[in-house]
């Protein structure tokens, strides 16, 4: 029903920036939560940032707050702007979408709250 494709990953130095893009084959429906997640080798997938399509309210993991920004400019495209990148940000980044994941107007950072996932784009940050 919903296909997600990430792009924009790459290799950068510490302190630099990247902008990830997520495109969809179908419009993201209203009341969906959108999110970016990441998974480093040997670690579990973790939520990075979420966006509630109804209100535009965002939610960020403490580890990226103030450095990363999630946004959406159409029903088919969303972004993750990453600045002040650190080596610990190195991971495969995934975009995701899900319905019924908003609690109190805030979308969850939990991976099991999302139904549709992209294939991922690699981000590598060197010291």
PDB file of C-alpha atoms in Angstrom:
ATOM      1  CA  UNK A   1       0.000   0.000   0.000  1.00  0.00           C
ATOM      2  CA  UNK A   2       2.806   2.406   0.908  1.00  0.00           C
ATOM      3  CA  UNK A   3       6.336   2.089  -0.481  1.00  0.00           C
ATOM      4  CA  UNK A   4       9.167   4.114   1.025  1.00  0.00           C
ATOM      5  CA  UNK A   5      12.580   4.758  -0.515  1.00  0.00           C
ATOM      6  CA  UNK A   6      15.458   6.521   1.249  1.00  0.00           C
ATOM      7  CA  UNK A   7      18.298   8.414  -0.386  1.00  0.00           C
ATOM      8  CA  UNK A   8      20.994  10.921   0.505  1.00  0.00           C
ATOM      9  CA  UNK A   9      23.292   8.831   2.661  1.00  0.00           C
ATOM     10  CA  UNK A  10      27.043   8.943   2.318  1.00  0.00           C
ATOM     11  CA  UNK A  11      30.385   9.307   4.061  1.00  0.00           C
ATOM     12  CA  UNK A  12      31.267  12.554   5.827  1.00  0.00           C
ATOM     13  CA  UNK A  13      33.658  13.890   8.441  1.00  0.00           C
ATOM     14  CA  UNK A  14      32.749  14.694  12.020  1.00  0.00           C
ATOM     15  CA  UNK A  15      30.913  18.007  12.247  1.00  0.00           C
ATOM     16  CA  UNK A  16      29.578  17.937   8.706  1.00  0.00           C
ATOM     17  CA  UNK A  17      26.019  17.505   7.531  1.00  0.00           C
ATOM     18  CA  UNK A  18      23.759  15.359   5.373  1.00  0.00           C
ATOM     19  CA  UNK A  19      20.152  15.574   4.260  1.00  0.00           C
ATOM     20  CA  UNK A  20      18.266  12.338   3.857  1.00  0.00           C
ATOM     21  CA  UNK A  21      15.184  12.107   1.665  1.00  0.00           C
ATOM     22  CA  UNK A  22      12.319   9.640   1.846  1.00  0.00           C
ATOM     23  CA  UNK A  23       9.952   9.351  -1.102  1.00  0.00           C
ATOM     24  CA  UNK A  24       6.771   7.325  -1.375  1.00  0.00           C
ATOM     25  CA  UNK A  25       4.993   5.671  -4.269  1.00  0.00           C
ATOM     26  CA  UNK A  26       1.663   6.642  -2.751  1.00  0.00           C
ATOM     27  CA  UNK A  27       0.563   9.632  -0.715  1.00  0.00           C
ATOM     28  CA  UNK A  28       0.962   9.257   3.033  1.00  0.00           C
ATOM     29  CA  UNK A  29      -2.542   9.357   4.434  1.00  0.00           C
ATOM     30  CA  UNK A  30      -3.724  11.765   7.057  1.00  0.00           C
ATOM     31  CA  UNK A  31      -3.276  10.732  10.691  1.00  0.00           C
ATOM     32  CA  UNK A  32      -0.133   8.784   9.836  1.00  0.00           C
ATOM     33  CA  UNK A  33       3.043   9.095  11.817  1.00  0.00           C
ATOM     34  CA  UNK A  34       6.279   9.376   9.861  1.00  0.00           C
ATOM     35  CA  UNK A  35       9.663   8.601  11.289  1.00  0.00           C
ATOM     36  CA  UNK A  36      13.368   8.127  10.785  1.00  0.00           C
ATOM     37  CA  UNK A  37      15.160   5.250  12.470  1.00  0.00           C
ATOM     38  CA  UNK A  38      18.705   3.969  12.456  1.00  0.00           C
ATOM     39  CA  UNK A  39      20.559   0.779  13.155  1.00  0.00           C
ATOM     40  CA  UNK A  40      24.282   0.425  13.705  1.00  0.00           C
ATOM     41  CA  UNK A  41      26.075  -2.926  13.331  1.00  0.00           C
ATOM     42  CA  UNK A  42      25.447  -5.123  16.350  1.00  0.00           C
ATOM     43  CA  UNK A  43      22.836  -2.780  17.793  1.00  0.00           C
ATOM     44  CA  UNK A  44      19.053  -2.686  17.795  1.00  0.00           C
ATOM     45  CA  UNK A  45      17.155  -0.307  15.574  1.00  0.00           C
ATOM     46  CA  UNK A  46      16.320   2.937  17.352  1.00  0.00           C
ATOM     47  CA  UNK A  47      13.990   5.824  16.714  1.00  0.00           C
ATOM     48  CA  UNK A  48      15.637   9.082  15.681  1.00  0.00           C
ATOM     49  CA  UNK A  49      12.828  11.493  14.845  1.00  0.00           C
ATOM     50  CA  UNK A  50       9.099  11.424  14.135  1.00  0.00           C
ATOM     51  CA  UNK A  51       6.581  13.699  12.469  1.00  0.00           C
ATOM     52  CA  UNK A  52       2.827  13.712  13.032  1.00  0.00           C
ATOM     53  CA  UNK A  53       1.109  14.475   9.718  1.00  0.00           C
ATOM     54  CA  UNK A  54      -2.022  15.897  11.348  1.00  0.00           C
ATOM     55  CA  UNK A  55      -0.331  18.714  13.243  1.00  0.00           C
ATOM     56  CA  UNK A  56       3.301  18.778  12.178  1.00  0.00           C
ATOM     57  CA  UNK A  57       4.449  18.069  15.733  1.00  0.00           C
ATOM     58  CA  UNK A  58       7.865  16.428  15.878  1.00  0.00           C
ATOM     59  CA  UNK A  59       9.582  14.171  18.382  1.00  0.00           C
ATOM     60  CA  UNK A  60      13.318  13.504  18.697  1.00  0.00           C
ATOM     61  CA  UNK A  61      15.581  11.101  20.474  1.00  0.00           C
ATOM     62  CA  UNK A  62      17.710  12.835  23.096  1.00  0.00           C
ATOM     63  CA  UNK A  63      20.854  11.807  21.257  1.00  0.00           C
ATOM     64  CA  UNK A  64      19.962  13.866  18.179  1.00  0.00           C
ATOM     65  CA  UNK A  65      17.824  16.704  19.527  1.00  0.00           C
ATOM     66  CA  UNK A  66      19.212  20.041  18.452  1.00  0.00           C
ATOM     67  CA  UNK A  67      21.248  18.475  15.647  1.00  0.00           C
ATOM     68  CA  UNK A  68      18.677  16.662  13.486  1.00  0.00           C
ATOM     69  CA  UNK A  69      15.480  18.043  11.964  1.00  0.00           C
ATOM     70  CA  UNK A  70      12.640  16.047  10.439  1.00  0.00           C
ATOM     71  CA  UNK A  71      10.389  17.764   7.919  1.00  0.00           C
ATOM     72  CA  UNK A  72       7.879  17.148   5.171  1.00  0.00           C
ATOM     73  CA  UNK A  73       7.183  19.262   2.103  1.00  0.00           C
ATOM     74  CA  UNK A  74       4.572  17.134   0.326  1.00  0.00           C
ATOM     75  CA  UNK A  75       2.409  14.076   0.799  1.00  0.00           C
ATOM     76  CA  UNK A  76       5.124  11.970  -0.841  1.00  0.00           C
ATOM     77  CA  UNK A  77       8.377  13.373   0.506  1.00  0.00           C
ATOM     78  CA  UNK A  78       9.979  13.830   3.903  1.00  0.00           C
ATOM     79  CA  UNK A  79      13.494  14.700   5.029  1.00  0.00           C
ATOM     80  CA  UNK A  80      15.980  14.296   7.824  1.00  0.00           C
ATOM     81  CA  UNK A  81      18.468  17.153   8.047  1.00  0.00           C
ATOM     82  CA  UNK A  82      21.487  16.035  10.048  1.00  0.00           C
ATOM     83  CA  UNK A  83      24.065  18.531  11.255  1.00  0.00           C
ATOM     84  CA  UNK A  84      27.049  18.365  13.596  1.00  0.00           C
ATOM     85  CA  UNK A  85      27.398  14.703  12.756  1.00  0.00           C
ATOM     86  CA  UNK A  86      29.344  12.453  15.096  1.00  0.00           C
ATOM     87  CA  UNK A  87      30.919   9.025  14.577  1.00  0.00           C
ATOM     88  CA  UNK A  88      28.201   7.544  16.786  1.00  0.00           C
ATOM     89  CA  UNK A  89      25.647   8.651  14.183  1.00  0.00           C
ATOM     90  CA  UNK A  90      27.070   6.055  11.805  1.00  0.00           C
ATOM     91  CA  UNK A  91      24.260   3.648  10.929  1.00  0.00           C
ATOM     92  CA  UNK A  92      21.815   2.511   8.320  1.00  0.00           C
ATOM     93  CA  UNK A  93      18.968   5.015   8.318  1.00  0.00           C
ATOM     94  CA  UNK A  94      15.396   4.007   7.546  1.00  0.00           C
ATOM     95  CA  UNK A  95      12.228   5.981   7.008  1.00  0.00           C
ATOM     96  CA  UNK A  96       8.929   4.570   8.174  1.00  0.00           C
ATOM     97  CA  UNK A  97       5.210   5.264   8.283  1.00  0.00           C
ATOM     98  CA  UNK A  98       2.378   3.989  10.417  1.00  0.00           C
ATOM     99  CA  UNK A  99      -1.215   4.686  11.372  1.00  0.00           C
ATOM    100  CA  UNK A 100      -2.547   4.968  14.889  1.00  0.00           C
ATOM    101  CA  UNK A 101       0.833   5.671  16.455  1.00  0.00           C
ATOM    102  CA  UNK A 102       0.153   9.125  17.861  1.00  0.00           C
ATOM    103  CA  UNK A 103      -0.252   9.396  21.621  1.00  0.00           C
ATOM    104  CA  UNK A 104      -1.299  12.765  22.906  1.00  0.00           C
ATOM    105  CA  UNK A 105      -0.455  14.262  19.530  1.00  0.00           C
ATOM    106  CA  UNK A 106       3.102  12.911  19.556  1.00  0.00           C
ATOM    107  CA  UNK A 107       4.315  10.056  17.382  1.00  0.00           C
ATOM    108  CA  UNK A 108       6.176   7.233  19.055  1.00  0.00           C
ATOM    109  CA  UNK A 109       9.866   6.561  18.518  1.00  0.00           C
ATOM    110  CA  UNK A 110       9.271   2.828  19.003  1.00  0.00           C
ATOM    111  CA  UNK A 111       9.959   0.731  15.920  1.00  0.00           C
ATOM    112  CA  UNK A 112       6.971  -1.548  16.507  1.00  0.00           C
ATOM    113  CA  UNK A 113       4.607   1.397  16.083  1.00  0.00           C
ATOM    114  CA  UNK A 114       5.345   1.566  12.361  1.00  0.00           C
ATOM    115  CA  UNK A 115       4.049  -0.580   9.538  1.00  0.00           C
ATOM    116  CA  UNK A 116       5.848   0.512   6.380  1.00  0.00           C
ATOM    117  CA  UNK A 117       9.624   0.658   6.010  1.00  0.00           C
ATOM    118  CA  UNK A 118      12.151   1.637   3.395  1.00  0.00           C
ATOM    119  CA  UNK A 119      15.286  -0.337   2.527  1.00  0.00           C
ATOM    120  CA  UNK A 120      17.642   2.092   4.224  1.00  0.00           C
ATOM    121  CA  UNK A 121      20.475   4.439   3.294  1.00  0.00           C
ATOM    122  CA  UNK A 122      23.928   4.234   4.855  1.00  0.00           C
ATOM    123  CA  UNK A 123      25.429   7.145   6.783  1.00  0.00           C
ATOM    124  CA  UNK A 124      29.075   6.922   7.799  1.00  0.00           C
ATOM    125  CA  UNK A 125      30.757   9.606   9.901  1.00  0.00           C
ATOM    126  CA  UNK A 126      34.544   9.531  10.205  1.00  0.00           C
ATOM    127  CA  UNK A 127      36.606  11.121  12.975  1.00  0.00           C
TER     128      UNK A 127
END
